[in-house]
Amino acid sequence: MRGLCRAGLLAAVFAAPAACAAAPPDCARIEHMLECMSWIETRADGNGHADYLGRVERYAGDETRVAIDNGGHRIEALLLGNGRRFVKGEAAGALPEDPAAFVGLVATPPLLWLSMLLEEGARWPAPGAPLERVASTDWAYGQERYRVRIEASADAGYAIEIVKTETVSTPEPAPTPDPSGTFATISTDEDRAARLAELAPVGMRIAARVRLQPPSPPLPDDFSLQGWTPQPGAAAATLGEARRASP
């Protein structure tokens, strides 16, 4: 991947220490999106699976709220600054044991795609001057081609769109006759078809909206936690009660 410090990515998602994240991040660079964002909303469709919508919002006081809607199954996670974790809803499949990893489920996909498709050190565009790129990645028998567009939005954020436009397959070399008959010609047709089936279909689209600003104002103390399950710890009636409790 170009332009992405993997340790920095993991640090941003899981709050783990990382050498490359020791210095304050340059928030004008796209690769530091996870460290600098106050919220992100990610949508994926056209990939042959259920449509996906995820949102992360960070609040003052080191608190984060995550919502994921995957094919009609909605789950939310609330991560408090004192270490308390609460989950609400039903997931479509297996989820991370640590609710904090939900942040990565939403925020990591667009960043990983951008790191593969943009040049190292790419920066957020200015209003009225969208960043547009046509880029490709390799697969076993050719290339996948994508269109990338990032535009500054009116709410001091950015709109990101990544669309797969083409799958290119290199022709299979013509078999070379072996007059002696000692060596059999091996076809790659079956392996080529299997690898092709693993690729995202043409038209696959990932869209995200990102705001790079200070965290949002904190949620109110009287925010109800009815229906929220602590993970782990004791239940709480309100957010204020959960904030005052020990993890």
Coordinates of N, CA and C in Angstrom, one line a residue:
M1 N 0.8 -1.2 0.0 CA 0.0 0.0 0.0 C 0.9 1.2 0.0
R2 N 0.5 2.2 -0.8 CA 1.2 3.4 -0.9 C 0.7 4.5 0.1
G3 N 1.6 5.2 0.8 CA 1.2 6.4 1.6 C 0.5 6.0 2.9
L4 N 0.7 4.8 3.4 CA 0.0 4.4 4.6 C 0.9 3.7 5.5
C5 N 1.1 4.3 6.7 CA 1.8 3.6 7.8 C 0.9 2.7 8.5
R6 N 1.1 1.4 8.3 CA 0.2 0.4 8.9 C 0.1 0.5 10.4
A7 N 1.2 0.7 11.1 CA 1.2 0.9 12.5 C 0.3 2.1 12.9
G8 N 0.4 3.2 12.1 CA -0.4 4.3 12.4 C -1.9 4.1 12.2
L9 N -2.2 3.3 11.2 CA -3.6 2.9 11.0 C -4.2 2.1 12.2
L10 N -3.4 1.1 12.6 CA -3.9 0.3 13.8 C -4.0 1.2 15.0
A11 N -3.0 2.1 15.2 CA -3.1 3.0 16.4 C -4.3 3.8 16.3
A12 N -4.7 4.3 15.2 CA -5.9 5.2 15.1 C -7.2 4.4 15.4
V13 N -7.2 3.2 14.9 CA -8.4 2.4 15.1 C -8.5 1.8 16.5
F14 N -7.5 1.3 17.0 CA -7.5 0.6 18.3 C -6.8 1.3 19.4
A15 N -6.4 2.5 19.2 CA -5.8 3.4 20.2 C -4.5 2.7 20.8
A16 N -3.8 2.0 20.0 CA -2.6 1.3 20.4 C -1.4 2.2 20.1
P17 N -0.3 2.2 20.9 CA 0.9 3.0 20.6 C 1.5 2.6 19.3
A18 N 2.1 3.5 18.6 CA 2.7 3.2 17.3 C 3.8 4.3 17.1
A19 N 4.9 3.8 16.6 CA 6.1 4.8 16.4 C 5.8 5.8 15.4
C20 N 5.1 5.4 14.3 CA 4.9 6.4 13.3 C 3.8 7.4 13.6
A21 N 3.0 7.2 14.7 CA 2.0 8.1 15.1 C 2.4 9.0 16.2
A22 N 3.7 8.9 16.6 CA 4.2 9.7 17.8 C 4.1 11.2 17.5
A23 N 4.4 11.6 16.3 CA 4.3 13.1 16.0 C 2.9 13.4 15.7
P24 N 2.5 14.7 15.9 CA 1.1 15.1 15.6 C 0.9 14.8 14.1
P25 N -0.3 14.3 13.7 CA -0.5 14.0 12.3 C -0.8 15.2 11.5
D26 N -0.4 15.2 10.2 CA -0.6 16.2 9.3 C -2.0 16.0 8.7
C27 N -3.0 16.7 9.2 CA -4.4 16.4 8.8 C -4.8 16.8 7.4
A28 N -3.9 17.5 6.8 CA -4.1 17.8 5.3 C -3.8 16.7 4.4
R29 N -3.1 15.6 5.0 CA -2.8 14.4 4.2 C -3.9 13.4 4.4
I30 N -4.3 12.8 3.3 CA -5.4 11.8 3.4 C -5.1 10.6 4.2
E31 N -3.8 10.2 4.2 CA -3.4 9.0 5.0 C -3.7 9.1 6.5
H32 N -3.8 10.4 7.0 CA -4.1 10.6 8.4 C -5.5 10.8 8.7
M33 N -6.4 10.3 7.8 CA -7.8 10.5 8.0 C -8.3 9.9 9.4
L34 N -7.9 8.7 9.7 CA -8.4 8.1 10.9 C -8.0 8.9 12.2
E35 N -6.8 9.4 12.2 CA -6.4 10.2 13.4 C -7.1 11.5 13.5
C36 N -7.5 12.1 12.3 CA -8.0 13.5 12.3 C -9.5 13.6 12.2
M37 N -10.2 12.6 11.9 CA -11.6 12.7 11.6 C -12.4 13.0 12.9
S38 N -13.5 13.7 12.8 CA -14.5 13.8 13.9 C -15.7 12.9 13.6
W39 N -16.0 12.7 12.3 CA -17.0 11.7 12.0 C -16.7 11.2 10.6
I40 N -17.2 10.0 10.3 CA -17.2 9.4 9.0 C -18.4 8.6 8.8
E41 N -18.9 8.6 7.5 CA -20.1 7.8 7.1 C -19.6 7.1 5.9
T42 N -19.7 5.7 5.9 CA -19.3 4.9 4.8 C -20.4 4.1 4.2
R43 N -20.5 4.1 2.9 CA -21.6 3.3 2.2 C -20.9 2.4 1.2
A44 N -21.4 1.2 1.1 CA -20.9 0.3 0.0 C -22.0 -0.4 -0.6
D45 N -22.0 -0.5 -2.0 CA -23.1 -1.2 -2.7 C -22.6 -1.7 -4.0
G46 N -23.4 -2.5 -4.7 CA -23.0 -3.1 -6.0 C -21.8 -4.1 -5.9
N47 N -21.6 -4.7 -4.7 CA -20.5 -5.7 -4.6 C -21.0 -7.1 -4.5
G48 N -22.3 -7.3 -4.8 CA -22.9 -8.7 -4.8 C -23.4 -9.1 -3.4
H49 N -23.2 -8.2 -2.4 CA -23.7 -8.5 -1.1 C -24.7 -7.5 -0.7
A50 N -25.2 -7.6 0.6 CA -26.1 -6.6 1.1 C -25.5 -5.2 1.1
D51 N -26.3 -4.2 0.8 CA -25.8 -2.8 1.0 C -25.3 -2.6 2.4
Y52 N -24.3 -1.7 2.6 CA -23.7 -1.5 3.9 C -23.7 0.0 4.1
L53 N -24.0 0.4 5.4 CA -23.9 1.8 5.8 C -23.4 1.8 7.2
G54 N -22.3 2.5 7.4 CA -21.7 2.7 8.7 C -21.4 4.1 9.0
R55 N -21.4 4.5 10.3 CA -21.1 5.8 10.7 C -20.4 5.8 12.1
V56 N -19.4 6.6 12.2 CA -18.6 6.8 13.4 C -18.6 8.3 13.7
E57 N -18.9 8.7 15.0 CA -18.8 10.1 15.4 C -18.1 10.1 16.7
R58 N -17.1 11.0 16.8 CA -16.3 11.2 18.0 C -16.8 12.4 18.7
Y59 N -16.9 12.3 20.0 CA -17.4 13.4 20.9 C -16.3 13.9 21.8
A60 N -16.4 15.1 22.3 CA -15.6 15.6 23.3 C -15.6 14.7 24.6
G61 N -14.5 14.5 25.3 CA -14.4 13.6 26.4 C -14.0 12.2 26.0
D62 N -13.4 12.1 24.8 CA -12.9 10.8 24.3 C -14.0 9.8 24.2
E63 N -15.2 10.1 23.7 CA -16.3 9.2 23.5 C -16.6 9.0 22.0
T64 N -17.0 7.8 21.7 CA -17.3 7.5 20.3 C -18.6 6.7 20.1
R65 N -19.4 7.1 19.1 CA -20.6 6.3 18.8 C -20.5 5.7 17.4
V66 N -20.7 4.4 17.3 CA -20.6 3.7 16.0 C -22.0 3.1 15.7
A67 N -22.4 3.3 14.4 CA -23.7 2.6 14.0 C -23.4 1.9 12.6
I68 N -23.8 0.6 12.5 CA -23.6 -0.1 11.3 C -24.9 -0.8 10.9
D69 N -25.3 -0.6 9.7 CA -26.5 -1.2 9.1 C -26.1 -2.0 7.9
N70 N -26.2 -3.3 8.1 CA -25.7 -4.3 7.1 C -26.8 -5.1 6.6
G71 N -27.4 -4.8 5.5 CA -28.5 -5.6 5.0 C -29.7 -5.6 5.9
G72 N -30.0 -4.5 6.5 CA -31.2 -4.4 7.4 C -30.9 -4.8 8.9
H73 N -29.7 -5.3 9.1 CA -29.3 -5.6 10.5 C -28.5 -4.4 11.1
R74 N -29.1 -3.8 12.1 CA -28.4 -2.6 12.6 C -27.8 -2.9 14.0
I75 N -26.6 -2.4 14.2 CA -26.0 -2.5 15.5 C -25.2 -1.2 15.8
E76 N -25.3 -0.9 17.1 CA -24.6 0.4 17.5 C -23.6 0.0 18.7
A77 N -22.6 0.8 18.8 CA -21.6 0.7 19.9 C -21.4 2.1 20.5
L78 N -21.3 2.2 21.8 CA -21.0 3.4 22.4 C -19.8 3.2 23.3
L79 N -18.7 4.0 23.0 CA -17.4 3.8 23.7 C -17.2 5.0 24.5
L80 N -17.1 4.9 25.9 CA -16.9 6.0 26.8 C -15.5 6.2 27.1
G81 N -15.2 7.4 27.5 CA -13.8 7.8 27.9 C -13.3 7.0 29.1
N82 N -14.2 6.6 30.0 CA -13.8 5.8 31.2 C -13.6 4.3 31.0
G83 N -13.7 3.9 29.7 CA -13.5 2.5 29.4 C -14.8 1.7 29.3
R84 N -15.9 2.3 29.7 CA -17.2 1.5 29.5 C -17.5 1.4 28.1
R85 N -18.2 0.2 27.7 CA -18.6 -0.1 26.4 C -20.0 -0.6 26.4
F86 N -20.9 -0.1 25.5 CA -22.3 -0.5 25.4 C -22.6 -0.8 24.0
V87 N -23.4 -1.9 23.8 CA -23.8 -2.3 22.4 C -25.3 -2.5 22.4
K88 N -25.8 -2.1 21.2 CA -27.3 -2.2 21.0 C -27.6 -2.7 19.6
G89 N -28.5 -3.6 19.5 CA -28.9 -4.1 18.2 C -28.5 -5.5 17.9
E90 N -28.7 -5.9 16.6 CA -28.4 -7.3 16.2 C -27.5 -7.2 15.0
A91 N -26.5 -8.0 15.0 CA -25.5 -8.0 13.9 C -25.9 -9.1 12.9
A92 N -25.5 -8.9 11.6 CA -25.7 -9.9 10.6 C -24.8 -11.0 10.6
G93 N -23.7 -10.9 11.3 CA -22.7 -12.0 11.4 C -21.8 -11.8 12.6
A94 N -20.6 -12.4 12.5 CA -19.7 -12.3 13.7 C -19.2 -10.9 13.8
L95 N -19.0 -10.5 15.0 CA -18.5 -9.1 15.3 C -17.2 -9.2 16.2
P96 N -16.4 -8.2 16.2 CA -15.2 -8.2 17.1 C -15.6 -8.3 18.5
E97 N -14.8 -9.0 19.3 CA -15.1 -9.1 20.7 C -15.1 -7.7 21.4
D98 N -14.1 -6.9 21.0 CA -14.0 -5.5 21.6 C -14.8 -4.6 20.7
P99 N -15.8 -3.9 21.3 CA -16.6 -3.0 20.6 C -15.8 -1.8 20.0
A100 N -14.7 -1.5 20.5 CA -13.8 -0.5 20.0 C -13.4 -0.8 18.5
A101 N -13.3 -2.1 18.2 CA -12.9 -2.5 16.8 C -14.0 -2.1 15.8
F102 N -15.2 -1.8 16.3 CA -16.3 -1.4 15.4 C -15.9 -0.2 14.6
V103 N -15.1 0.7 15.2 CA -14.6 1.9 14.5 C -13.9 1.5 13.2
G104 N -13.1 0.5 13.3 CA -12.3 0.0 12.2 C -13.2 -0.6 11.1
L105 N -14.3 -1.2 11.5 CA -15.2 -1.8 10.5 C -15.8 -0.7 9.6
V106 N -16.0 0.5 10.1 CA -16.5 1.6 9.3 C -15.5 2.5 8.6
A107 N -14.4 2.8 9.4 CA -13.5 3.8 8.9 C -12.3 3.3 8.0
T108 N -12.0 2.0 8.3 CA -10.8 1.5 7.6 C -11.0 1.2 6.1
P109 N -12.2 0.7 5.6 CA -12.3 0.4 4.2 C -12.0 1.5 3.2
P110 N -12.6 2.7 3.4 CA -12.2 3.8 2.4 C -10.7 4.2 2.5
L111 N -10.2 4.2 3.7 CA -8.7 4.5 3.8 C -7.8 3.5 3.1
L112 N -8.2 2.2 3.2 CA -7.3 1.2 2.6 C -7.4 1.3 1.1
W113 N -8.6 1.6 0.5 CA -8.8 1.7 -0.9 C -8.0 2.9 -1.4
L114 N -8.1 4.1 -0.7 CA -7.4 5.3 -1.1 C -5.9 5.1 -1.0
S115 N -5.4 4.3 0.0 CA -4.0 4.1 0.1 C -3.5 3.3 -1.1
M116 N -4.3 2.4 -1.7 CA -3.9 1.6 -2.8 C -4.0 2.4 -4.1
L117 N -4.9 3.3 -4.2 CA -5.2 3.9 -5.5 C -4.6 5.4 -5.6
L118 N -4.3 6.0 -4.6 CA -3.7 7.4 -4.7 C -2.2 7.4 -4.5
E119 N -1.6 8.4 -4.9 CA -0.1 8.5 -4.8 C 0.2 8.8 -3.3
E120 N 1.4 8.5 -2.9 CA 1.9 8.7 -1.5 C 1.8 10.2 -1.2
G121 N 1.3 10.6 -0.1 CA 1.3 12.0 0.4 C 0.1 12.8 -0.2
A122 N -0.8 12.1 -0.8 CA -2.0 12.8 -1.4 C -2.7 13.6 -0.4
R123 N -3.1 14.8 -0.7 CA -3.7 15.8 0.2 C -5.2 16.0 -0.1
W124 N -5.9 16.4 0.9 CA -7.4 16.7 0.7 C -7.5 17.9 -0.3
P125 N -8.4 17.9 -1.2 CA -8.6 19.0 -2.1 C -9.2 20.3 -1.5
A126 N -8.9 21.4 -2.2 CA -9.6 22.6 -1.8 C -11.0 22.7 -2.3
P127 N -11.8 23.5 -1.7 CA -13.2 23.7 -2.3 C -13.2 24.1 -3.7
G128 N -14.0 23.5 -4.6 CA -14.1 23.9 -6.0 C -13.0 23.2 -6.8
A129 N -12.1 22.4 -6.2 CA -11.0 21.8 -7.0 C -11.0 20.3 -6.6
P130 N -11.9 19.5 -7.0 CA -12.0 18.1 -6.6 C -10.7 17.3 -7.1
L131 N -10.4 16.4 -6.3 CA -9.3 15.4 -6.7 C -9.9 14.3 -7.4
E132 N -9.4 14.0 -8.6 CA -9.9 12.9 -9.5 C -8.8 12.1 -10.0
R133 N -8.9 10.8 -9.9 CA -7.9 9.9 -10.3 C -8.5 8.7 -11.0
V134 N -7.8 8.1 -12.0 CA -8.1 6.8 -12.5 C -6.9 5.9 -12.2
A135 N -7.1 4.8 -11.5 CA -6.0 4.0 -11.0 C -6.3 2.6 -11.2
S136 N -5.3 1.7 -11.0 CA -5.5 0.3 -11.1 C -4.7 -0.5 -10.1
T137 N -5.2 -1.7 -9.8 CA -4.5 -2.6 -9.0 C -4.4 -4.0 -9.8
D138 N -3.3 -4.7 -9.4 CA -3.1 -6.0 -10.1 C -3.9 -7.1 -9.5
W139 N -4.3 -8.1 -10.3 CA -4.7 -9.4 -9.8 C -4.0 -10.4 -10.6
A140 N -4.2 -11.7 -10.3 CA -3.3 -12.8 -10.8 C -3.2 -12.8 -12.3
Y141 N -4.3 -12.4 -13.0 CA -4.3 -12.5 -14.5 C -4.6 -11.1 -15.2
G142 N -4.3 -10.0 -14.5 CA -4.6 -8.8 -15.2 C -4.6 -7.6 -14.2
Q143 N -5.6 -6.7 -14.4 CA -5.7 -5.5 -13.6 C -7.2 -5.2 -13.3
E144 N -7.4 -4.5 -12.2 CA -8.7 -4.0 -11.9 C -8.6 -2.4 -11.9
R145 N -9.5 -1.8 -12.6 CA -9.4 -0.3 -12.7 C -10.5 0.4 -12.0
Y146 N -10.2 1.5 -11.4 CA -11.1 2.2 -10.5 C -11.0 3.7 -10.8
R147 N -12.1 4.4 -10.5 CA -12.2 5.8 -10.6 C -12.4 6.4 -9.1
V148 N -11.6 7.4 -8.8 CA -11.6 8.0 -7.5 C -11.9 9.4 -7.6
R149 N -12.8 9.9 -6.7 CA -13.2 11.3 -6.7 C -13.3 11.8 -5.3
I150 N -12.7 12.9 -4.9 CA -12.8 13.4 -3.5 C -13.1 14.9 -3.7
E151 N -14.2 15.4 -3.1 CA -14.6 16.8 -3.2 C -14.9 17.4 -1.9
A152 N -14.4 18.6 -1.7 CA -14.7 19.3 -0.4 C -16.1 19.7 -0.4
S153 N -16.8 19.4 0.7 CA -18.3 19.7 0.8 C -18.5 21.0 1.6
A154 N -19.7 21.5 1.5 CA -20.1 22.7 2.1 C -20.0 22.7 3.7
D155 N -20.1 21.5 4.3 CA -20.0 21.5 5.8 C -18.6 21.2 6.3
A156 N -17.6 21.7 5.6 CA -16.2 21.6 6.0 C -15.8 20.2 6.1
G157 N -16.4 19.3 5.3 CA -16.0 17.9 5.2 C -15.6 17.6 3.7
Y158 N -15.5 16.3 3.5 CA -15.1 15.8 2.2 C -16.0 14.6 1.8
A159 N -16.4 14.6 0.5 CA -17.1 13.5 -0.1 C -16.2 12.6 -0.9
I160 N -16.2 11.3 -0.6 CA -15.3 10.4 -1.3 C -16.1 9.4 -2.1
E161 N -15.7 9.1 -3.3 CA -16.3 8.1 -4.1 C -15.3 7.2 -4.8
I162 N -15.4 5.9 -4.7 CA -14.5 5.0 -5.3 C -15.4 4.0 -6.1
V163 N -15.2 3.9 -7.4 CA -16.0 3.0 -8.2 C -15.1 2.1 -9.1
K164 N -15.4 0.8 -9.1 CA -14.7 -0.1 -10.0 C -15.3 0.0 -11.4
T165 N -14.4 0.3 -12.3 CA -14.9 0.5 -13.7 C -14.6 -0.6 -14.7
E166 N -13.6 -1.4 -14.4 CA -13.3 -2.4 -15.4 C -12.4 -3.5 -14.7
T167 N -12.6 -4.8 -15.2 CA -11.7 -5.9 -14.9 C -11.0 -6.3 -16.2
V168 N -9.7 -6.2 -16.2 CA -8.9 -6.5 -17.4 C -8.2 -7.8 -17.2
S169 N -8.4 -8.7 -18.2 CA -7.7 -10.0 -18.1 C -6.6 -10.1 -19.3
T170 N -5.5 -10.5 -18.9 CA -4.4 -10.7 -19.9 C -4.7 -12.0 -20.7
P171 N -4.6 -12.0 -22.0 CA -4.8 -13.3 -22.8 C -3.9 -14.4 -22.3
E172 N -4.5 -15.6 -22.3 CA -3.7 -16.8 -22.0 C -2.7 -17.1 -23.2
P173 N -1.5 -17.3 -22.9 CA -0.5 -17.6 -24.0 C -0.9 -18.8 -24.7
A174 N -0.7 -18.8 -26.0 CA -1.0 -19.9 -26.9 C -0.1 -21.1 -26.5
P175 N -0.6 -22.3 -26.4 CA 0.3 -23.4 -26.0 C 1.4 -23.7 -27.0
T176 N 2.5 -24.0 -26.5 CA 3.7 -24.3 -27.4 C 3.7 -25.8 -27.7
P177 N 3.7 -26.1 -28.9 CA 3.7 -27.6 -29.3 C 5.0 -28.2 -28.8
D178 N 4.9 -29.5 -28.3 CA 6.0 -30.2 -27.8 C 6.1 -31.5 -28.8
P179 N 7.0 -31.4 -29.7 CA 7.1 -32.5 -30.7 C 7.4 -33.8 -30.1
S180 N 8.1 -33.8 -29.0 CA 8.4 -35.1 -28.3 C 7.3 -35.7 -27.6
G181 N 6.3 -34.9 -27.2 CA 5.2 -35.4 -26.4 C 5.5 -35.6 -25.0
T182 N 6.7 -35.1 -24.5 CA 7.1 -35.4 -23.1 C 6.3 -34.5 -22.2
F183 N 6.1 -33.2 -22.5 CA 5.5 -32.3 -21.6 C 4.0 -32.0 -22.1
A184 N 3.1 -32.1 -21.1 CA 1.7 -31.7 -21.4 C 1.5 -30.2 -21.2
T185 N 0.7 -29.7 -22.0 CA 0.3 -28.2 -21.9 C -0.7 -28.1 -20.8
I186 N -0.4 -27.2 -19.8 CA -1.3 -27.0 -18.7 C -2.1 -25.7 -18.9
S187 N -3.4 -25.8 -18.9 CA -4.3 -24.7 -19.0 C -4.5 -24.0 -17.7
T188 N -4.6 -22.7 -17.7 CA -4.9 -21.9 -16.5 C -6.4 -21.5 -16.4
D189 N -7.2 -22.0 -17.3 CA -8.6 -21.6 -17.4 C -9.3 -21.7 -16.1
E190 N -9.2 -22.9 -15.4 CA -9.9 -23.1 -14.1 C -9.4 -22.2 -13.0
D191 N -8.1 -22.0 -12.9 CA -7.6 -21.1 -11.9 C -8.0 -19.7 -12.2
R192 N -7.9 -19.3 -13.5 CA -8.3 -18.0 -13.9 C -9.7 -17.7 -13.5
A193 N -10.6 -18.6 -13.8 CA -12.0 -18.4 -13.5 C -12.3 -18.3 -12.0
A194 N -11.5 -19.1 -11.2 CA -11.7 -19.1 -9.7 C -11.2 -17.8 -9.2
R195 N -10.1 -17.3 -9.7 CA -9.6 -16.0 -9.2 C -10.5 -14.8 -9.6
L196 N -11.0 -14.9 -10.8 CA -11.9 -13.9 -11.3 C -13.2 -13.8 -10.4
A197 N -13.7 -14.9 -10.0 CA -14.9 -15.0 -9.2 C -14.7 -14.3 -7.8
E198 N -13.4 -14.2 -7.4 CA -13.1 -13.6 -6.1 C -13.1 -12.1 -6.1
L199 N -13.0 -11.5 -7.3 CA -12.9 -10.1 -7.5 C -14.2 -9.3 -7.3
A200 N -14.1 -8.1 -6.9 CA -15.3 -7.3 -6.8 C -15.9 -7.0 -8.2
P201 N -17.2 -7.0 -8.4 CA -17.8 -6.9 -9.7 C -17.6 -5.4 -10.2
V202 N -17.6 -5.3 -11.5 CA -17.6 -3.9 -12.1 C -18.8 -3.2 -11.6
G203 N -18.7 -1.9 -11.2 CA -19.8 -1.2 -10.6 C -19.8 -1.1 -9.1
M204 N -18.9 -1.9 -8.5 CA -18.8 -1.9 -7.0 C -18.5 -0.4 -6.6
R205 N -19.1 0.1 -5.6 CA -19.0 1.5 -5.2 C -18.8 1.6 -3.7
I206 N -17.8 2.4 -3.3 CA -17.7 2.8 -1.9 C -17.7 4.3 -1.8
A207 N -18.6 4.8 -1.0 CA -18.7 6.2 -0.9 C -18.6 6.5 0.6
A208 N -18.0 7.7 0.9 CA -17.8 8.1 2.3 C -17.9 9.6 2.4
R209 N -18.4 10.0 3.5 CA -18.3 11.5 3.9 C -17.5 11.6 5.2
V210 N -16.6 12.5 5.2 CA -15.7 12.6 6.3 C -15.6 14.1 6.7
R211 N -15.6 14.3 8.0 CA -15.4 15.7 8.5 C -14.1 15.7 9.4
L212 N -13.2 16.6 9.1 CA -11.9 16.7 9.8 C -12.0 17.9 10.7
Q213 N -12.6 17.9 11.8 CA -12.8 19.0 12.7 C -12.6 18.5 14.1
P214 N -12.6 19.4 15.1 CA -12.6 18.9 16.5 C -13.8 18.1 16.8
P215 N -13.8 17.2 17.8 CA -14.9 16.3 18.1 C -16.2 17.1 18.3
S216 N -17.3 16.4 18.1 CA -18.6 17.0 18.4 C -18.8 17.3 19.8
P217 N -19.8 18.2 20.2 CA -20.1 18.4 21.6 C -20.5 17.1 22.2
P218 N -20.3 16.9 23.5 CA -20.6 15.6 24.2 C -22.1 15.3 24.2
L219 N -22.5 14.0 24.1 CA -23.9 13.7 24.3 C -24.4 14.0 25.7
P220 N -25.6 14.4 25.9 CA -26.1 14.8 27.2 C -26.1 13.7 28.3
D221 N -25.9 14.0 29.5 CA -25.9 13.0 30.6 C -27.2 12.3 30.7
D222 N -28.4 12.9 30.2 CA -29.6 12.2 30.3 C -29.9 11.3 29.1
F223 N -28.9 11.1 28.2 CA -29.1 10.2 27.1 C -29.4 8.8 27.6
S224 N -30.6 8.2 27.2 CA -31.0 7.0 27.8 C -30.2 5.8 27.2
L225 N -29.8 4.9 28.1 CA -29.2 3.7 27.7 C -30.1 2.4 27.8
Q226 N -31.4 2.7 27.7 CA -32.3 1.6 27.7 C -32.1 0.8 26.4
G227 N -32.0 -0.5 26.5 CA -31.8 -1.3 25.4 C -30.3 -1.5 25.0
W228 N -29.4 -0.8 25.7 CA -28.0 -0.9 25.5 C -27.4 -2.0 26.5
T229 N -26.6 -2.9 25.9 CA -26.0 -3.9 26.8 C -24.5 -3.6 27.1
P230 N -24.1 -3.6 28.4 CA -22.7 -3.3 28.7 C -21.9 -4.4 28.3
Q231 N -20.6 -4.1 27.9 CA -19.7 -5.2 27.4 C -18.3 -4.9 27.9
P232 N -17.9 -5.4 29.1 CA -18.8 -6.0 30.1 C -19.2 -4.9 31.1
G233 N -19.5 -5.3 32.3 CA -19.8 -4.4 33.4 C -21.3 -4.3 33.7
A234 N -21.7 -3.4 34.6 CA -23.1 -3.3 35.0 C -23.8 -2.4 34.1
A235 N -25.1 -2.7 34.0 CA -26.0 -1.8 33.2 C -26.1 -0.4 33.8
A236 N -26.5 0.5 33.0 CA -26.7 1.9 33.4 C -28.0 2.5 32.8
A237 N -28.7 3.3 33.5 CA -30.0 3.8 33.0 C -29.7 5.0 32.0
T238 N -28.7 5.8 32.3 CA -28.4 6.9 31.5 C -26.9 7.0 31.2
L239 N -26.5 7.9 30.3 CA -25.1 8.0 30.0 C -24.4 8.7 31.1
G240 N -25.0 9.6 31.8 CA -24.4 10.2 33.0 C -24.0 9.2 34.0
E241 N -24.9 8.3 34.3 CA -24.6 7.2 35.3 C -23.5 6.3 34.8
A242 N -23.4 6.0 33.5 CA -22.3 5.2 33.0 C -21.0 6.0 33.1
R243 N -21.0 7.3 32.9 CA -19.8 8.1 32.9 C -19.2 8.1 34.3
R244 N -20.1 8.1 35.3 CA -19.6 8.1 36.7 C -19.2 6.8 37.3
A245 N -19.5 5.7 36.6 CA -19.2 4.4 37.0 C -17.7 4.0 36.6
S246 N -17.2 3.1 37.4 CA -15.9 2.5 37.0 C -16.0 1.5 35.9
P247 N -15.0 1.4 35.0 CA -15.1 0.4 34.0 C -15.2 -1.0 34.5

